CSV table of C-alpha atoms and ligand atoms in Angstrom, one decimal:
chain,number,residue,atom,x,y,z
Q,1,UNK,CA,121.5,-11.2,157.6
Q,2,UNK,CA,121.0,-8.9,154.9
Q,3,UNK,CA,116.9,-9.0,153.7
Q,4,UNK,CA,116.2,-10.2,150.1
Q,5,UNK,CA,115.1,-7.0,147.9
Q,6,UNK,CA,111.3,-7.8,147.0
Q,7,UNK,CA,112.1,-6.5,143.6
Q,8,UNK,CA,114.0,-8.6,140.7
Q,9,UNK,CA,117.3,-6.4,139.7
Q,10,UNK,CA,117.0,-3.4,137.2
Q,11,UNK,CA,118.9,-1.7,134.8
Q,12,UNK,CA,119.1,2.2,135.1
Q,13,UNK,CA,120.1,4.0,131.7
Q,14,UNK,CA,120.6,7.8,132.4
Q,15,UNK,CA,121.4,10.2,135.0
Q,16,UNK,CA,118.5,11.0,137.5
Q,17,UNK,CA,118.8,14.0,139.7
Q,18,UNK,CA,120.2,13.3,143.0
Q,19,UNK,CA,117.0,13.1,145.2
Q,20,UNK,CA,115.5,10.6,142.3
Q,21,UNK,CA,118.2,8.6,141.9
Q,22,UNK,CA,117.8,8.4,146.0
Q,23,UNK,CA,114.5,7.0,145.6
Q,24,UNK,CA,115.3,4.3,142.7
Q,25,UNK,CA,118.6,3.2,144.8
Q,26,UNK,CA,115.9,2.7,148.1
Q,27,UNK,CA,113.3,0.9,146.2
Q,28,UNK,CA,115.5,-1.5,143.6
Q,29,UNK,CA,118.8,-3.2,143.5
Q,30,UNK,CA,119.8,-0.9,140.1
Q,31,UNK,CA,122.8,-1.8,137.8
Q,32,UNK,CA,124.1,0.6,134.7
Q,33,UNK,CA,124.8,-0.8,131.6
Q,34,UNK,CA,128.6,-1.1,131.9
Q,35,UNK,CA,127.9,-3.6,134.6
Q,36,UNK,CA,126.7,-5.9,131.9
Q,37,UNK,CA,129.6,-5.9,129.6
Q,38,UNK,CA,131.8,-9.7,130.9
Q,39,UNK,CA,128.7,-10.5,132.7
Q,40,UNK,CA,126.6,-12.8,130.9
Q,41,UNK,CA,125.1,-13.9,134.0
Q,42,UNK,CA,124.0,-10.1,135.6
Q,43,UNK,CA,122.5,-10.1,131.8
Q,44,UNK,CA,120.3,-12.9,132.9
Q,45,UNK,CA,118.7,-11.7,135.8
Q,46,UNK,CA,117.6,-8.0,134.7
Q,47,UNK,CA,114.1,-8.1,134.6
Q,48,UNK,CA,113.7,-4.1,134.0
Q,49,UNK,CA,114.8,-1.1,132.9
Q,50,UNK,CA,114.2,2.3,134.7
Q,51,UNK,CA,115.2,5.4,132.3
Q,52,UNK,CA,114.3,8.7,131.3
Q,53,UNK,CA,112.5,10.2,127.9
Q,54,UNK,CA,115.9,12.1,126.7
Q,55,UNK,CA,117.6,8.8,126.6
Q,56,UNK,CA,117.6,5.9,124.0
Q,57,UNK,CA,116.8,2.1,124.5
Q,58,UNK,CA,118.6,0.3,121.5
Q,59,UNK,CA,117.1,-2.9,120.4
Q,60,UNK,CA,120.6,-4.0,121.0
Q,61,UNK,CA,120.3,-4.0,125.0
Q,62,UNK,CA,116.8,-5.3,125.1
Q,63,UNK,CA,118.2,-8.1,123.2
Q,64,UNK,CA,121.4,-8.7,125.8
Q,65,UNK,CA,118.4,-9.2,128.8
Q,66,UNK,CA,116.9,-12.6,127.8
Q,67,UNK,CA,114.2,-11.9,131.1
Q,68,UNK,CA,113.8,-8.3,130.4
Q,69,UNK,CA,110.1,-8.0,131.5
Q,70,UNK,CA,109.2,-3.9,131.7
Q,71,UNK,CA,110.8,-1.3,130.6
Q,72,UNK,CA,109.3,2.2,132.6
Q,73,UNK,CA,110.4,5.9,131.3
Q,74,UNK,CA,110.2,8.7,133.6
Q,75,UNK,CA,108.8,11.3,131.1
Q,76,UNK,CA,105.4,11.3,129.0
Q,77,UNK,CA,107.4,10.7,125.9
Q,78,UNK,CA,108.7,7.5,124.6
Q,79,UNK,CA,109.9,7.8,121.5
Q,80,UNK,CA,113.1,6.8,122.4
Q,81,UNK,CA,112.1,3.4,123.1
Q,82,UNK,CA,111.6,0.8,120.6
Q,83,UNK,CA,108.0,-0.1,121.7
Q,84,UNK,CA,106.9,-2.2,119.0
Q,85,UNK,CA,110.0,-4.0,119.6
Q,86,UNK,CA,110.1,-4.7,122.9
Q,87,UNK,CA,106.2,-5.7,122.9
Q,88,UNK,CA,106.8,-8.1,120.2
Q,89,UNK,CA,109.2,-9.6,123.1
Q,90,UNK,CA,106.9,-9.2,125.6
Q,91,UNK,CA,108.1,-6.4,127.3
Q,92,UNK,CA,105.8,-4.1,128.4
Q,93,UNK,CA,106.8,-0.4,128.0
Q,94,UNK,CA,105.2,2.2,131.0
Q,95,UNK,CA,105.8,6.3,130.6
Q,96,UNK,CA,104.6,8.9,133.4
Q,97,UNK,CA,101.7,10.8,132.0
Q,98,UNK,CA,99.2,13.6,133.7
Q,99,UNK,CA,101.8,14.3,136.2
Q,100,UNK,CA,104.0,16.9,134.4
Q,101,UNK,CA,100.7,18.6,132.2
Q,102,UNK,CA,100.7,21.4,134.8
Q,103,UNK,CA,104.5,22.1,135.0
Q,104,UNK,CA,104.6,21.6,130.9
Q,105,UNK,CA,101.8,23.8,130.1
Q,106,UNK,CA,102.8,26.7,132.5
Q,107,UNK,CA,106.7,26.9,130.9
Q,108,UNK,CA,104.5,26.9,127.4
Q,109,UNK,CA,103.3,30.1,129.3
Q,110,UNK,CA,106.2,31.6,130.5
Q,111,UNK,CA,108.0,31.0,127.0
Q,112,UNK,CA,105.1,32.7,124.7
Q,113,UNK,CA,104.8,35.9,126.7
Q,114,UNK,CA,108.8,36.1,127.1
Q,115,UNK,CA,108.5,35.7,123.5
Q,116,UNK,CA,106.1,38.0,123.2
Q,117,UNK,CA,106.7,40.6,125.5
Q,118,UNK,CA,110.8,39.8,124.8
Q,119,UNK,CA,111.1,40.0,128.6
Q,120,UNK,CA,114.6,38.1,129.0
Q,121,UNK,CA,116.1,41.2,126.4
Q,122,UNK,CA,114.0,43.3,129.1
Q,123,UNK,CA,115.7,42.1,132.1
Q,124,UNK,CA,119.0,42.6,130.5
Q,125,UNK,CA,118.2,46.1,129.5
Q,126,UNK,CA,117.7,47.3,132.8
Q,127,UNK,CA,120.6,45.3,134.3
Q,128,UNK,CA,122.5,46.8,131.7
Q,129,UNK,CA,121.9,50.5,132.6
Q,130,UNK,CA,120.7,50.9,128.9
Q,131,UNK,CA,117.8,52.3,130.4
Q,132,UNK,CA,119.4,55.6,131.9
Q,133,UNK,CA,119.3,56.6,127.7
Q,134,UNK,CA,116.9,55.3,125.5
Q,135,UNK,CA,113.6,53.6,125.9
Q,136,UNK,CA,113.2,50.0,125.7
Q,137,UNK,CA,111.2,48.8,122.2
Q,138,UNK,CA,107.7,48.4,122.4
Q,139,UNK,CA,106.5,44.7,121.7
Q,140,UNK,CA,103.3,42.7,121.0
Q,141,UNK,CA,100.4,41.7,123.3
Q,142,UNK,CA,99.1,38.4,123.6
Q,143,UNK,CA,95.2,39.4,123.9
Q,144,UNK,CA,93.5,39.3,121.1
Q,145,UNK,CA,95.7,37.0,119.2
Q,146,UNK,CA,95.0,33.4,117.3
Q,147,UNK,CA,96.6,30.4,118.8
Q,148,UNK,CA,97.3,26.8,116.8
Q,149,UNK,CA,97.5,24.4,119.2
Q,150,UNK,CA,99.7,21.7,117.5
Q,151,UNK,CA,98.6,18.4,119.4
Q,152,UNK,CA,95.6,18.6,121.4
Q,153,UNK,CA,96.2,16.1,123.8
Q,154,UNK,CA,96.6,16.2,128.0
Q,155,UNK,CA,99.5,18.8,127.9
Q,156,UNK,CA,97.7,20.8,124.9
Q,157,UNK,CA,94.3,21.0,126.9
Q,158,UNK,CA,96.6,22.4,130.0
Q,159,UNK,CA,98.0,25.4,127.5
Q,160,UNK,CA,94.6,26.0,126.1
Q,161,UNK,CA,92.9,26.4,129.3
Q,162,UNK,CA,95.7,28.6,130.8
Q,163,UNK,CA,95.8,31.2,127.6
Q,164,UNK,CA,91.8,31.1,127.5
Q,165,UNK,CA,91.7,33.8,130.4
Q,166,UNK,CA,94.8,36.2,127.7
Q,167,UNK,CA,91.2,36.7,126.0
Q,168,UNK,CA,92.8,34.6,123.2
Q,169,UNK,CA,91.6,32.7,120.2
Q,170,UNK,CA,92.3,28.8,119.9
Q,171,UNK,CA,92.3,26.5,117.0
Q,172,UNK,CA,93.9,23.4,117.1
Q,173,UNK,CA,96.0,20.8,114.5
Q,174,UNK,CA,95.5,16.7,115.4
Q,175,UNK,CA,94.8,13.1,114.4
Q,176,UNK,CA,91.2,13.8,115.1
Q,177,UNK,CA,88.7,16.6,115.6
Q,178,UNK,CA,87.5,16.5,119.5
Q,179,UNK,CA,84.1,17.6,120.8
Q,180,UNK,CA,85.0,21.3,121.6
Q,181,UNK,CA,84.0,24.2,120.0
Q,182,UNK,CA,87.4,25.3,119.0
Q,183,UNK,CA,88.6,24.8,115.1
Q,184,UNK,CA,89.8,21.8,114.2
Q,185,UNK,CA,92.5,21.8,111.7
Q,186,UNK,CA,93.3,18.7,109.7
Q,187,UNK,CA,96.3,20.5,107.5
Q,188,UNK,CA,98.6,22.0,110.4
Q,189,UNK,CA,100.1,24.3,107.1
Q,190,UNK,CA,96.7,25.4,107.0
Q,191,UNK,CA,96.2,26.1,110.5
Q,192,UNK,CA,99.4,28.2,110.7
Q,193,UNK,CA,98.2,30.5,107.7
Q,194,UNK,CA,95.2,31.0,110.3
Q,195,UNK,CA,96.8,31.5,113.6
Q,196,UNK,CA,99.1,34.2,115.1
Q,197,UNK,CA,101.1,31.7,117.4
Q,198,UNK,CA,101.6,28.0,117.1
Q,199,UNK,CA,102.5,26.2,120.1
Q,200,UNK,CA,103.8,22.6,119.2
Q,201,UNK,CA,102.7,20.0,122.3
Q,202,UNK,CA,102.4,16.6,120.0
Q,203,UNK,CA,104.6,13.4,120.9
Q,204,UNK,CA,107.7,13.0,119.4
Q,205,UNK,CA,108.5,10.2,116.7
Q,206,UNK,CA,108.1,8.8,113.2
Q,207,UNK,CA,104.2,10.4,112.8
Q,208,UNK,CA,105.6,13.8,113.7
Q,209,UNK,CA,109.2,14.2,112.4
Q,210,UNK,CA,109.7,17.7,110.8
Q,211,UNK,CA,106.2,18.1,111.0
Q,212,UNK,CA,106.9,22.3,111.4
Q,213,UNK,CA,108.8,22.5,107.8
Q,214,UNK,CA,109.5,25.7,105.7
Q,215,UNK,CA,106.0,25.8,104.6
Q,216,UNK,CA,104.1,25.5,107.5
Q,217,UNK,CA,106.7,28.6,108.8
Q,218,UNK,CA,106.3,30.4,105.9
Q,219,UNK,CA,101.9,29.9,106.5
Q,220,UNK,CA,102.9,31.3,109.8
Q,221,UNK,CA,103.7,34.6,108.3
Q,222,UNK,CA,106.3,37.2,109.8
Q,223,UNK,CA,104.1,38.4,112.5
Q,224,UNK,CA,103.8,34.4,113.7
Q,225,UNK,CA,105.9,32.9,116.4
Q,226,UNK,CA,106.6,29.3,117.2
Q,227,UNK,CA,106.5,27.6,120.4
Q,228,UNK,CA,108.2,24.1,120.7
Q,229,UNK,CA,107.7,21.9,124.3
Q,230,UNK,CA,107.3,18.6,122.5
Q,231,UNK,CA,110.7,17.3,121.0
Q,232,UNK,CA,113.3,18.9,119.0
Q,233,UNK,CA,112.4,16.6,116.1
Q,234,UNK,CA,108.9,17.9,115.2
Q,235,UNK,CA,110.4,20.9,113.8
Q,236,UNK,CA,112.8,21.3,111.1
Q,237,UNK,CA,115.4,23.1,113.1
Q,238,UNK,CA,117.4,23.7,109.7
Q,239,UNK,CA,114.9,25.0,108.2
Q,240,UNK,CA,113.9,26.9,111.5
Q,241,UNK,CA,116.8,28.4,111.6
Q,242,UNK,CA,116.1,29.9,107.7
Q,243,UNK,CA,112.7,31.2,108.7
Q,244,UNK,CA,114.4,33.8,111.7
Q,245,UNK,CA,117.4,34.8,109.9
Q,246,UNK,CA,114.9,35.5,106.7
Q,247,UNK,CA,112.6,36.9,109.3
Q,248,UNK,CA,110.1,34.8,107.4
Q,249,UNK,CA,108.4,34.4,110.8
Q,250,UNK,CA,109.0,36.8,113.5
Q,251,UNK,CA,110.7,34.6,116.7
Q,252,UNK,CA,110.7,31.4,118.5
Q,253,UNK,CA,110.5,30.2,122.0
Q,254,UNK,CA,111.9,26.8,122.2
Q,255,UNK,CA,112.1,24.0,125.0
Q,256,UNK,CA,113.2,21.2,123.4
Q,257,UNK,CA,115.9,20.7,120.3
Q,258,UNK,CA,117.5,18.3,117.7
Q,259,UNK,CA,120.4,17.8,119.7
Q,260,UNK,CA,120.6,18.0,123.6
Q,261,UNK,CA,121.9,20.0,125.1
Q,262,UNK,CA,122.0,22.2,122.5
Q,263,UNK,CA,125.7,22.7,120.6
Q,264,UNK,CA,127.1,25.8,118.7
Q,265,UNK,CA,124.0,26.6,117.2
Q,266,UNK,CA,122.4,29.6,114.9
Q,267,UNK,CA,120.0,29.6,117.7
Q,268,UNK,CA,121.6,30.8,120.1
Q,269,UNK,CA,122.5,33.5,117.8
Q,270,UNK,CA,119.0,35.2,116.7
Q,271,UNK,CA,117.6,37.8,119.3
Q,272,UNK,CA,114.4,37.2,118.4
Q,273,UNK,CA,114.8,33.4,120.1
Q,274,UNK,CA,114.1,32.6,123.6
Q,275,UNK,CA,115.9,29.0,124.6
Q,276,UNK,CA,114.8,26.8,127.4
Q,277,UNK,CA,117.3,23.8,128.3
Q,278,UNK,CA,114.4,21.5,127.7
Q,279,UNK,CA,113.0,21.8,131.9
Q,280,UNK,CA,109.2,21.6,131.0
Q,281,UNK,CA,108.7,19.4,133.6
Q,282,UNK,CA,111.5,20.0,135.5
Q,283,UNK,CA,110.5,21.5,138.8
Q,284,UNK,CA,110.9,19.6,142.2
Q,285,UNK,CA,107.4,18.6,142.4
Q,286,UNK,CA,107.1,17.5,138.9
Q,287,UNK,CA,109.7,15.1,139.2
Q,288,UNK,CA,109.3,13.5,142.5
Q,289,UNK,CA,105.5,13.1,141.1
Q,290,UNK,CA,107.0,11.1,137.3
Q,291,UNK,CA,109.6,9.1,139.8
Q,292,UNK,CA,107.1,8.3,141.9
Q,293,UNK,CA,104.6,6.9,139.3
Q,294,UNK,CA,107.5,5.1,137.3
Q,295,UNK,CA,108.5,3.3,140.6
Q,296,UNK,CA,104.8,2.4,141.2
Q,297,UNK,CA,104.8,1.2,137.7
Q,298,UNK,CA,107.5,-1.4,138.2
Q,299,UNK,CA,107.0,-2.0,142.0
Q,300,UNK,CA,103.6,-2.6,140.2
Q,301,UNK,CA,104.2,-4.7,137.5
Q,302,UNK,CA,106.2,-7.2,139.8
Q,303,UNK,CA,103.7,-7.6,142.4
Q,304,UNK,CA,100.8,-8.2,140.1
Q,305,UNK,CA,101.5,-8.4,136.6
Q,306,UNK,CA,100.1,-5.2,135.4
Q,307,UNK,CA,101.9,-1.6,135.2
Q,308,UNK,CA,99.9,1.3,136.2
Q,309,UNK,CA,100.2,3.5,132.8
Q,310,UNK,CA,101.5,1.0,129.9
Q,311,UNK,CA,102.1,3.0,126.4
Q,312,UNK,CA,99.0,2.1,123.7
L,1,8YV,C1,111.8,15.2,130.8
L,1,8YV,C2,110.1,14.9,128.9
L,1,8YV,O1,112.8,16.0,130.2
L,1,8YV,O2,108.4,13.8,129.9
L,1,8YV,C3,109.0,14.0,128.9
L,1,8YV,O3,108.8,13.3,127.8
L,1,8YV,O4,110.7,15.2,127.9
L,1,8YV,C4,110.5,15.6,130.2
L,1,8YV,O5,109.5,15.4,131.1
L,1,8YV,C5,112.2,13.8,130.4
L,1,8YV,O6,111.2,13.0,130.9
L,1,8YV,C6,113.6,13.5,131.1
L,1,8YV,O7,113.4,13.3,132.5
């Protein structure tokens, strides 16, 4: 006799890695969203949805699960979930945050002194044997330097307490000015006319689409560079794009783009560019960690009613 699963069944939109995906098969009976189409009854007895934060929820499919209940993203991010939506239907929405600051705010890190330092064109110097006859360029040191911190929230605090010890400067860009004694900036043009470096860490959606434009680049100056490990959609990659080949600012270092993964793009194309295939928070650890804490959330949520870290 087969034991009943303690859970009710869930929908899974999105492709986990295989150790993850182990962990949500063990803990839930899990169904895809082709299993839906013909079966009006499966559509009745979904009570969640397990996804990730580089995936979309339409209002569409929350409207095909009559008992839909919780919706929980692993990821800090959520702006692909219609959360006013699905709260207006009761559905309570749950994301993983505090878990990935650490592996977020070290790739900001890496990125900025690659950037910086242009240590990827370094590697392939050497590899290259270009070495053996010239010189490799010199580049720019991080000491000394002003940083914007676009988004001072729990992955911006990580970042700004890892670059205090490069003897660096810090300002920040935000909703609201914090008790710190860094400079608050409530114009983020203004704060890239007064920072070397701006390092974008702000959620993604509506509040912050395009938020990095032509003019806050062109504030940035052509000695500024941009780091981006929030979404793709707070900068203007278009207009990004402009900026490097104008050499109105001097490079990039980006995590995180319009489209995913990213396409025959200009960036790709720029050498003073360094591309990350959006792994801020993928490390082992990390992830087991978000997993973990989005099947709490929903193991949670059924046994008592109330999810570990529901979105505001
Ligand atoms: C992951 C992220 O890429 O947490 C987020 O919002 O963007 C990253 O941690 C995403 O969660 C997919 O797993």
């Amino acid at each position: 006799m087969t034991m009943p699963l303690p859970f009710p069944p869930i929908l899974k939109v999105g492709v986990f890695p295989e150790r993850i995906d182990q962990k949500l098969h063990q803990t839930f009976q899990l169904f895809e969203p082709g299993d839906l189409d013909g079966d009006p009854a499966l559509c009745e007895r979904i009570e969640g949805i397990v996804t990730r934060s580089n995936y979309r929820i339409a209002e569409a499919l929350i409207d095909r699960l009559p008992r839909l209940r919780i919706i929980a993203t692993n990821g800090v991010g959520y702006d692909g979930i219609p959360v006013e939506y699905a709260q207006k239907k009761g559905v309570v929405v749950t994301n993983t945050p505090d878990v990935l600051n650490e592996a977020v705010a070290e790739l900001a890190l890496g990125l900025l002194l690659s950037l910086l330092r242009h240590i990827p064109a370094a590697d392939a110097f050497v590899k290259s044997g270009a070495w053996q006859t010239a010189p490799f360029p010199l580049t720019t040191t991080l000491a000394g330097k002003r940083v914007g911190i676009v988004g001072l929230g729990r992955i911006g605090r990580e970042i700004a307490q890892r670059l205090l010890p490069f003897r660096v400067e810090i300002a920040y860009f935000g909703r609201t000015r914090q008790d710190l004694t860094w400079d608050f900036y409530d114009d983020v043009e203004k704060l890239a006319a007064d920072t070397d470096i701006l390092i974008v860490c702000c959620p993604g959606g509506p509040a912050t689409h395009h938020l990095i434009n032509a003019a806050v680049l062109r504030a940035l100056g052509p000695s500024g560079v941009l780091v981006n490990v929030a979404r793709g959609s707070v900068v203007d990659e278009a207009q990004l794009c402009a900026a490097l080949a104008g050499q109105v600012i001097a490079g990039a270092a980006l995590d995180v783009f319009n489209e995913e993964p990213l396409g025959d793009s200009p960036l790709r194309g720029f050498s003073n560019v360094v591309l990350a295939p959006h792994m801020g928070s993928a490390t082992n650890e990390t992830r087991l960690r978000m997993a973990d804490l989005a099947i709490d959330n929903l193991s949670g949520f059924f046994k008592t009613g109330q999810a570990l870290t529901p979105v505001g």
